Coordinates of C-alpha atoms and ligand atoms in Angstrom, one line a residue:
M1 CA -46.6 -6.6 -39.3
G2 CA -44.5 -3.8 -37.9
K3 CA -41.2 -2.1 -38.5
V4 CA -40.0 -0.5 -35.3
L5 CA -37.0 1.7 -34.4
M6 CA -36.2 2.1 -30.7
I7 CA -33.9 5.0 -29.7
G8 CA -31.9 4.5 -26.5
A9 CA -30.2 1.4 -25.0
G10 CA -30.5 2.1 -21.3
G11 CA -32.5 0.3 -18.6
V12 CA -36.0 0.9 -19.9
A13 CA -34.9 0.2 -23.5
T14 CA -33.4 -3.1 -22.5
V15 CA -36.7 -4.3 -21.1
A16 CA -38.6 -3.0 -24.1
A17 CA -36.2 -4.8 -26.5
F18 CA -36.7 -8.1 -24.7
K19 CA -40.4 -7.7 -24.9
I20 CA -40.3 -6.7 -28.6
V21 CA -38.3 -9.8 -29.3
Q22 CA -40.8 -11.9 -27.4
N23 CA -43.5 -10.6 -29.7
Q24 CA -42.0 -11.0 -33.2
D25 CA -45.4 -11.8 -34.7
V26 CA -46.2 -8.1 -34.2
F27 CA -42.7 -6.5 -34.4
T28 CA -41.4 -8.0 -37.6
E29 CA -38.4 -5.7 -38.1
F30 CA -36.5 -4.1 -35.3
M31 CA -33.6 -1.7 -35.1
I32 CA -32.0 -0.2 -31.9
A33 CA -30.1 3.1 -32.2
S34 CA -28.4 5.1 -29.5
R35 CA -25.7 7.5 -28.8
R36 CA -23.2 4.7 -28.6
K37 CA -23.6 1.8 -31.0
E38 CA -21.6 -0.5 -28.7
K39 CA -24.4 -0.2 -26.1
C40 CA -26.9 -1.3 -28.7
D41 CA -24.7 -4.3 -29.7
E42 CA -24.3 -5.3 -26.1
L43 CA -28.0 -5.3 -25.7
V44 CA -28.5 -7.5 -28.8
K45 CA -25.9 -9.9 -27.4
A46 CA -27.7 -10.0 -24.0
I47 CA -30.9 -10.9 -25.9
H48 CA -29.2 -13.6 -27.9
D49 CA -27.4 -14.9 -24.8
K50 CA -30.8 -15.5 -23.2
G51 CA -31.6 -17.8 -26.1
Y52 CA -33.8 -15.6 -28.2
K53 CA -33.4 -15.8 -32.0
A54 CA -34.0 -12.4 -33.6
D55 CA -32.4 -10.3 -36.4
I56 CA -31.9 -6.9 -34.7
K57 CA -30.2 -4.1 -36.5
T58 CA -28.2 -1.5 -34.6
A59 CA -27.0 2.0 -35.4
Q60 CA -25.4 5.1 -33.8
V61 CA -27.4 8.3 -33.6
D62 CA -27.2 11.5 -31.7
A63 CA -30.9 12.1 -31.0
D64 CA -30.3 15.8 -30.3
D65 CA -29.5 16.2 -34.0
V66 CA -32.6 16.3 -36.2
E67 CA -30.5 15.8 -39.4
Q68 CA -28.8 12.7 -38.0
L69 CA -32.2 11.3 -37.0
K70 CA -33.7 12.1 -40.5
A71 CA -30.8 10.3 -42.2
L72 CA -31.4 7.2 -40.0
F73 CA -35.2 7.2 -40.4
N74 CA -34.9 7.6 -44.2
S75 CA -32.5 4.7 -44.4
F76 CA -34.4 2.2 -42.1
K77 CA -37.9 3.6 -42.8
P78 CA -39.6 2.6 -39.5
E79 CA -43.3 2.9 -39.2
L80 CA -43.0 3.6 -35.5
V81 CA -40.2 5.2 -33.5
I82 CA -40.1 4.4 -29.8
N83 CA -38.2 7.1 -27.9
L84 CA -36.5 5.5 -24.9
A85 CA -33.7 8.1 -24.8
L86 CA -34.1 11.0 -22.4
P87 CA -36.9 13.6 -22.2
Y88 CA -34.5 16.2 -23.7
Q89 CA -34.7 14.5 -27.1
D90 CA -38.5 14.3 -27.4
L91 CA -38.9 17.3 -29.7
T92 CA -36.0 16.6 -32.0
I93 CA -37.3 13.0 -32.4
M94 CA -40.9 14.3 -33.0
D95 CA -39.5 16.8 -35.6
A96 CA -37.6 14.0 -37.4
C97 CA -40.7 11.8 -37.3
L98 CA -42.8 14.5 -39.0
A99 CA -40.1 15.1 -41.6
C100 CA -39.9 11.3 -42.5
G101 CA -43.5 10.2 -42.1
C102 CA -42.9 8.1 -38.9
N103 CA -45.3 7.6 -36.0
Y104 CA -44.0 8.3 -32.4
L105 CA -44.2 6.9 -28.9
D106 CA -42.3 7.9 -25.7
T107 CA -42.4 7.4 -21.9
A108 CA -41.6 10.9 -20.5
N109 CA -42.6 14.4 -21.4
Y110 CA -40.2 16.9 -22.9
E111 CA -37.9 18.8 -20.5
P112 CA -35.5 21.5 -21.6
K113 CA -31.9 20.7 -20.5
D114 CA -31.4 24.1 -18.8
E115 CA -34.7 24.2 -16.9
A116 CA -35.9 21.4 -14.6
H117 CA -39.5 21.9 -15.7
F118 CA -41.8 19.4 -17.3
E119 CA -45.2 19.9 -18.8
Y120 CA -47.1 18.7 -21.9
S121 CA -47.5 22.0 -23.6
W122 CA -44.4 21.7 -25.8
Q123 CA -45.5 18.3 -27.1
W124 CA -49.2 19.1 -27.3
A125 CA -48.2 22.0 -29.6
Y126 CA -47.4 19.3 -32.2
K127 CA -51.0 18.1 -32.4
D128 CA -52.0 19.9 -35.6
K129 CA -48.7 18.9 -37.4
F130 CA -49.2 15.2 -36.6
E131 CA -52.8 15.4 -37.5
Q132 CA -52.1 17.0 -40.8
A133 CA -49.4 14.5 -41.6
G134 CA -51.8 11.6 -40.7
L135 CA -49.3 10.4 -38.0
T136 CA -49.9 9.1 -34.5
A137 CA -47.9 10.3 -31.5
I138 CA -48.5 8.5 -28.2
L139 CA -47.1 10.4 -25.2
G140 CA -45.9 9.0 -21.9
C141 CA -46.5 5.3 -22.3
G142 CA -44.5 3.9 -19.4
F143 CA -46.0 3.0 -16.0
D144 CA -46.5 6.5 -14.5
P145 CA -47.1 8.2 -16.8
G146 CA -48.7 5.5 -18.9
V147 CA -50.4 2.6 -17.1
S148 CA -51.6 5.1 -14.4
Q149 CA -53.6 6.8 -17.1
A150 CA -54.9 3.5 -18.6
Y151 CA -56.0 2.5 -15.1
T152 CA -57.9 5.8 -14.7
A153 CA -59.4 5.4 -18.2
Y154 CA -60.4 1.8 -17.3
A155 CA -62.0 3.0 -14.0
A156 CA -63.9 5.7 -15.9
K157 CA -65.1 3.3 -18.6
H158 CA -66.3 0.5 -16.4
H159 CA -66.8 1.6 -12.8
F160 CA -67.6 5.3 -12.5
D161 CA -70.0 7.8 -13.9
E162 CA -67.9 10.6 -12.4
I163 CA -64.4 10.4 -10.9
H164 CA -64.1 12.9 -8.1
Y165 CA -60.8 12.0 -6.3
L166 CA -57.7 10.4 -7.8
D167 CA -54.6 9.5 -6.0
I168 CA -51.8 7.8 -8.0
V169 CA -49.7 5.9 -5.4
D170 CA -46.2 4.7 -6.4
C171 CA -44.2 2.5 -3.9
N172 CA -40.8 1.0 -4.4
A173 CA -40.3 -1.4 -1.5
G174 CA -37.2 -2.9 -3.0
N175 CA -33.7 -2.9 -1.6
H176 CA -30.7 -2.7 -4.0
H177 CA -28.2 -2.8 -1.2
K178 CA -26.4 0.4 -2.3
A179 CA -26.0 3.5 0.0
F180 CA -27.6 5.7 -2.7
A181 CA -28.8 4.9 -6.2
T182 CA -31.6 6.0 -8.5
N183 CA -33.9 3.6 -10.3
F184 CA -33.8 5.3 -13.6
N185 CA -31.5 7.8 -15.2
P186 CA -30.0 9.7 -12.2
E187 CA -30.0 13.1 -13.9
I188 CA -33.7 12.9 -14.8
N189 CA -34.7 11.3 -11.5
I190 CA -33.0 13.9 -9.3
R191 CA -34.3 16.8 -11.4
E192 CA -37.8 15.4 -10.9
I193 CA -37.8 14.8 -7.2
T194 CA -36.1 18.1 -6.2
Q195 CA -38.9 20.1 -7.9
K196 CA -41.8 21.7 -6.0
G197 CA -44.8 19.5 -5.3
L198 CA -48.0 20.2 -7.3
Y199 CA -51.5 18.9 -7.0
Y200 CA -54.9 19.8 -8.3
E201 CA -57.9 20.8 -6.2
N202 CA -61.2 22.4 -7.1
G203 CA -60.0 23.7 -10.4
K204 CA -56.7 25.1 -9.2
W205 CA -53.1 23.9 -9.1
I206 CA -51.6 24.1 -5.6
E207 CA -47.8 24.2 -5.2
T208 CA -45.9 22.9 -2.2
E209 CA -42.3 23.0 -1.2
P210 CA -40.4 19.8 -2.5
L211 CA -41.2 16.7 -0.5
V212 CA -42.8 18.4 2.5
V213 CA -46.3 16.8 2.3
H214 CA -46.1 13.2 3.2
Q215 CA -48.1 10.4 5.0
D216 CA -48.1 6.7 5.5
I217 CA -50.0 4.8 2.7
T218 CA -50.6 1.1 2.9
Y219 CA -49.6 -0.9 -0.1
P220 CA -50.7 -4.4 -0.9
N221 CA -48.3 -7.2 0.1
I222 CA -46.0 -4.4 1.5
G223 CA -47.7 -2.6 4.3
P224 CA -47.5 1.1 5.3
R225 CA -44.8 3.3 3.7
D226 CA -44.0 7.0 4.1
S227 CA -45.3 8.5 0.8
Y228 CA -44.5 12.0 -0.5
L229 CA -46.7 14.3 -2.6
M230 CA -44.9 15.1 -5.9
H231 CA -45.8 16.8 -9.1
H232 CA -46.2 14.2 -11.9
E233 CA -46.9 14.9 -15.5
E234 CA -49.9 12.7 -16.0
L235 CA -52.0 14.8 -13.6
E236 CA -51.9 17.5 -16.2
S237 CA -53.7 15.5 -18.9
L238 CA -55.9 13.5 -16.5
V239 CA -57.6 16.6 -15.0
K240 CA -58.1 17.9 -18.5
N241 CA -59.6 14.7 -19.8
Y242 CA -61.8 14.0 -16.7
P243 CA -63.2 17.4 -15.8
T244 CA -65.3 15.9 -12.9
I245 CA -62.1 15.4 -10.9
K246 CA -62.1 17.6 -7.8
R247 CA -58.7 16.6 -6.6
A248 CA -55.8 14.7 -8.2
R249 CA -52.5 13.9 -6.4
F250 CA -49.4 11.8 -7.0
W251 CA -47.5 10.1 -4.1
M252 CA -44.2 8.3 -4.2
T253 CA -42.3 6.4 -1.4
F254 CA -38.8 7.4 -0.3
G255 CA -36.7 5.8 2.5
Q256 CA -35.2 8.1 5.1
Q257 CA -31.6 7.2 3.9
Y258 CA -32.4 8.2 0.4
L259 CA -33.8 11.5 1.5
T260 CA -30.8 12.2 3.7
Y261 CA -28.4 11.6 0.8
L262 CA -30.6 13.8 -1.4
D263 CA -30.4 16.6 1.1
C264 CA -26.6 16.3 1.1
I265 CA -26.4 16.3 -2.7
Q266 CA -28.5 19.4 -2.8
N267 CA -26.6 21.2 0.0
L268 CA -23.3 20.4 -1.7
G269 CA -24.6 21.9 -5.0
M270 CA -24.3 18.6 -6.8
S271 CA -27.9 18.8 -8.1
R272 CA -27.2 22.1 -9.9
I273 CA -28.1 22.0 -13.6
D274 CA -26.2 25.1 -14.6
E275 CA -22.7 25.0 -16.0
I276 CA -19.7 25.6 -13.8
E277 CA -16.1 26.0 -14.8
Y278 CA -13.9 23.1 -13.8
E279 CA -10.1 22.7 -14.3
A280 CA -9.7 19.2 -15.8
P281 CA -6.4 17.3 -16.4
L282 CA -5.6 16.8 -20.1
A283 CA -6.0 13.2 -21.2
D284 CA -2.4 13.1 -22.6
G285 CA -0.9 12.5 -19.2
S286 CA 1.2 15.7 -19.4
G287 CA -0.1 16.9 -16.0
K288 CA -1.4 20.1 -17.8
T289 CA -5.0 21.2 -17.2
V290 CA -7.7 22.7 -19.3
K291 CA -10.7 24.8 -18.2
V292 CA -14.0 23.0 -19.1
N293 CA -17.6 23.7 -18.4
I294 CA -19.5 20.9 -16.6
V295 CA -22.9 20.5 -15.1
P296 CA -22.6 19.3 -11.5
L297 CA -25.7 16.9 -11.8
Q298 CA -24.2 15.3 -15.0
F299 CA -20.9 14.8 -13.2
L300 CA -22.8 13.2 -10.2
K301 CA -24.5 10.9 -12.7
A302 CA -21.1 9.7 -13.9
V303 CA -20.2 8.6 -10.3
L304 CA -23.5 7.1 -9.1
P305 CA -24.4 3.5 -9.7
N306 CA -25.9 2.9 -13.1
P307 CA -29.6 1.9 -12.6
Q308 CA -29.0 -0.8 -15.3
D309 CA -26.6 -2.6 -12.9
L310 CA -28.8 -2.7 -9.8
G311 CA -30.9 -5.7 -10.8
E312 CA -28.8 -8.6 -9.6
N313 CA -28.9 -7.7 -5.8
Y314 CA -32.3 -6.1 -5.9
N315 CA -35.0 -7.8 -3.8
G316 CA -38.5 -6.7 -2.8
E317 CA -41.2 -5.3 -5.1
T318 CA -42.9 -2.2 -6.5
S319 CA -46.6 -1.4 -6.1
I320 CA -48.1 1.3 -8.3
G321 CA -51.8 2.0 -8.7
C322 CA -54.7 4.4 -8.7
R323 CA -57.1 5.0 -5.8
I324 CA -60.2 6.5 -7.0
R325 CA -63.4 7.8 -5.4
G326 CA -66.5 9.0 -7.3
I327 CA -70.1 8.1 -8.2
K328 CA -71.6 5.1 -10.0
D329 CA -75.4 4.9 -10.5
G330 CA -75.9 7.6 -7.9
K331 CA -73.9 5.8 -5.2
E332 CA -70.4 6.6 -3.9
Q333 CA -67.8 4.2 -5.1
T334 CA -64.2 3.6 -4.1
Y335 CA -61.8 1.6 -6.3
Y336 CA -58.2 0.7 -6.3
I337 CA -56.4 -0.8 -9.3
Y338 CA -52.7 -1.7 -9.1
N339 CA -49.8 -3.8 -10.1
N340 CA -47.1 -5.3 -7.9
C341 CA -43.8 -6.2 -9.6
K342 CA -40.9 -8.2 -8.0
H343 CA -37.4 -6.9 -8.8
Q344 CA -36.0 -10.4 -9.0
D345 CA -38.6 -11.6 -11.5
A346 CA -37.8 -8.6 -13.7
Y347 CA -34.1 -9.3 -13.4
N348 CA -34.4 -13.0 -14.2
E349 CA -36.3 -12.2 -17.4
T350 CA -34.4 -9.2 -18.7
G351 CA -31.3 -8.5 -16.5
M352 CA -32.9 -5.2 -15.3
Q353 CA -34.6 -4.2 -12.1
G354 CA -38.4 -3.6 -11.6
V355 CA -38.5 0.1 -12.3
S356 CA -37.0 -0.4 -15.8
Y357 CA -39.4 -3.4 -16.2
T358 CA -42.6 -1.6 -15.3
T359 CA -41.7 1.2 -17.8
G360 CA -40.3 -0.9 -20.7
V361 CA -43.2 -3.4 -20.8
P362 CA -45.9 -0.7 -21.2
A363 CA -43.8 1.0 -23.9
M364 CA -43.8 -2.3 -25.9
A365 CA -47.5 -2.8 -25.1
G366 CA -48.4 0.7 -26.4
A367 CA -46.3 0.0 -29.6
M368 CA -48.2 -3.3 -30.0
M369 CA -51.5 -1.4 -29.7
F370 CA -50.3 0.9 -32.5
F371 CA -49.3 -1.9 -34.8
K372 CA -52.6 -3.8 -34.2
G373 CA -54.4 -0.6 -35.3
L374 CA -56.1 -0.2 -31.9
W375 CA -54.3 3.0 -30.9
R376 CA -53.8 4.7 -34.2
K377 CA -55.3 8.1 -34.8
P378 CA -53.6 11.2 -36.3
G379 CA -52.6 13.7 -33.7
V380 CA -50.7 13.8 -30.4
W381 CA -52.3 11.8 -27.6
N382 CA -52.0 10.8 -24.0
V383 CA -52.6 7.2 -23.0
E384 CA -56.1 7.9 -21.5
D385 CA -57.2 9.1 -25.0
F386 CA -57.2 5.4 -26.1
D387 CA -59.2 2.4 -25.2
P388 CA -57.6 0.9 -22.1
D389 CA -59.1 -2.6 -22.4
P390 CA -56.8 -4.2 -25.0
F391 CA -53.7 -2.5 -23.5
L392 CA -54.5 -3.8 -20.0
E393 CA -55.1 -7.2 -21.4
V394 CA -51.7 -7.2 -23.0
L395 CA -50.1 -6.1 -19.7
N396 CA -51.7 -9.1 -18.0
K397 CA -50.0 -11.4 -20.4
Q398 CA -46.7 -9.7 -20.6
G399 CA -45.6 -9.6 -17.0
L400 CA -47.6 -6.7 -15.4
P401 CA -50.9 -8.3 -14.1
W402 CA -53.2 -5.9 -12.4
H403 CA -55.7 -6.3 -9.6
E404 CA -58.7 -4.4 -8.4
E405 CA -60.4 -3.8 -5.1
F406 CA -63.8 -2.2 -4.6
G407 CA -65.0 -0.3 -1.5
G408 CA -63.1 -0.2 1.7
D409 CA -61.4 2.7 3.2
L410 CA -59.2 3.9 0.4
E411 CA -59.4 7.6 1.3
L412 CA -56.0 9.2 1.9
Ligands
NDP1 P1 -30.9 5.5 -19.3 O1 -30.1 6.7 -19.0 O2 -30.6 4.2 -18.7 O3 -31.1 5.3 -20.9 C1 -31.2 6.4 -21.8 C2 -30.6 5.9 -23.1 O4 -30.6 7.0 -24.1 C3 -29.1 5.5 -23.0 O5 -28.8 4.4 -23.7 C4 -28.4 6.8 -23.6 O6 -27.1 6.5 -24.1 C5 -29.4 7.2 -24.6 N1 -29.2 8.6 -25.0 C6 -29.1 9.6 -24.2 N2 -28.9 10.7 -24.9 C7 -28.9 10.4 -26.2 C8 -28.8 11.1 -27.4 N3 -28.6 12.4 -27.4 N4 -28.9 10.4 -28.5 C9 -29.1 9.0 -28.5 N5 -29.2 8.3 -27.4 C10 -29.1 9.0 -26.3 O7 -32.4 6.0 -18.9 P2 -33.6 5.0 -18.5 O8 -33.6 3.8 -19.4 O9 -33.6 4.8 -17.1 O10 -34.9 5.9 -18.9 C11 -35.3 6.1 -20.2 C12 -36.5 7.0 -20.3 O11 -37.6 6.4 -19.6 C13 -36.3 8.4 -19.7 O12 -36.9 9.3 -20.5 C14 -37.0 8.3 -18.4 O13 -37.5 9.6 -18.0 C15 -38.2 7.4 -18.8 N6 -38.9 6.8 -17.6 C16 -40.2 6.8 -17.6 C17 -40.9 6.1 -16.6 C18 -42.4 6.0 -16.6 O14 -43.0 5.3 -15.8 N7 -43.1 6.7 -17.5 C19 -40.2 5.6 -15.4 C20 -38.8 5.5 -15.6 C21 -38.1 6.1 -16.7 P3 -25.9 6.1 -23.2 O15 -26.1 4.7 -22.9 O16 -24.7 6.3 -24.1 O17 -25.9 7.0 -22.0

């Protein structure tokens, strides 16, 4: 039914690849392309070693380079391109999709390399072009963004006449037994969490200093965890699509040790994203040096644990969901919809930890919605612009079952 090209061969891409291979009735032709072809070949080997039979093509591509992307798209001719590289590559991949008549899906919104700032405006600006080309672009189809918006859309469709208060609550109660590690790409992750907090209230965006607003939130099967208010991209589209929302916030848990390390990293200047001059030894062993420009955060990424290697010793679970308050049939209604995912279950199935799993499964599920014709309309869309029902049904079957609670004291 569907010819799909996935770009990237990291943690999230590994999970998506396993899931694509488990659903070959939908994904009939599959290519993985990334900056280093050997990473793609290792991923294919990992899939075959787990006993799956699948003919997967691999290729090298620099996704910062539109011409390279166009050459690859024109030779493989995918119907859908799944972008699981980094947010920096969103626009080049969208440009190449437009040039070659391919549809597009990603899991994180565009971010310029030289500015730690994320918002949808850059990608929403492609709406007319995708519409005119008759192509679909699905933005932010991971867990959060992604499933968090499908949960909100499901609540709006089935349980509310008006949503008034929305809190997206994201807890990782796992332990990877490392002093400090990030759960997805360290550069992207540290850029995200060192930004100012932002939430929406009564028609206005309110900024806070980074990670200063926090409170205990109780998560199912986990208990209370200190949770920090952060800016998260899906709030931007959700308040636009659900104008009855009076307040929308995003919370994420962090352990004290993680925050202490983060503080040190920042104070040492290692989270800087501007270039500094560094005197590096020449690789020829001559002892001579050469001046090179490096970005401290990219250097730090090179020495931190690779999130792809955390799975084996990771125990505990994640819990991510939406707590919603609003009105149904004239009465106040509170509602909580969430998924819990165990790191060890994710590892046993795919070799990756739970954060890669909770992102890679929805990416595959969104792609499946596209190929089944259920999420296919020309333009650039966020997840809540589509029918959440078939998507959530697929998540139930593909390893991310969800649960709901009504009433109770869900007020934060
Ligand atoms: P990784 O760093 O593990 O993987 C990124 C992959 O992209 C790597 O294989 C990397 O190559 C490849 N890549 C990087 N630059 C290029 C390039 N210029 N051309 C081609 N390939 C390139 O990241 P993750 O798997 O952890 O994250 C992937 C995406 O998922 C990110 O955008 C992240 O923000 C997003 N995400 C979304 C979440 C959600 O819930 N919505 C949650 C978690 C992550 P190499 O292996 O050579 O480095």
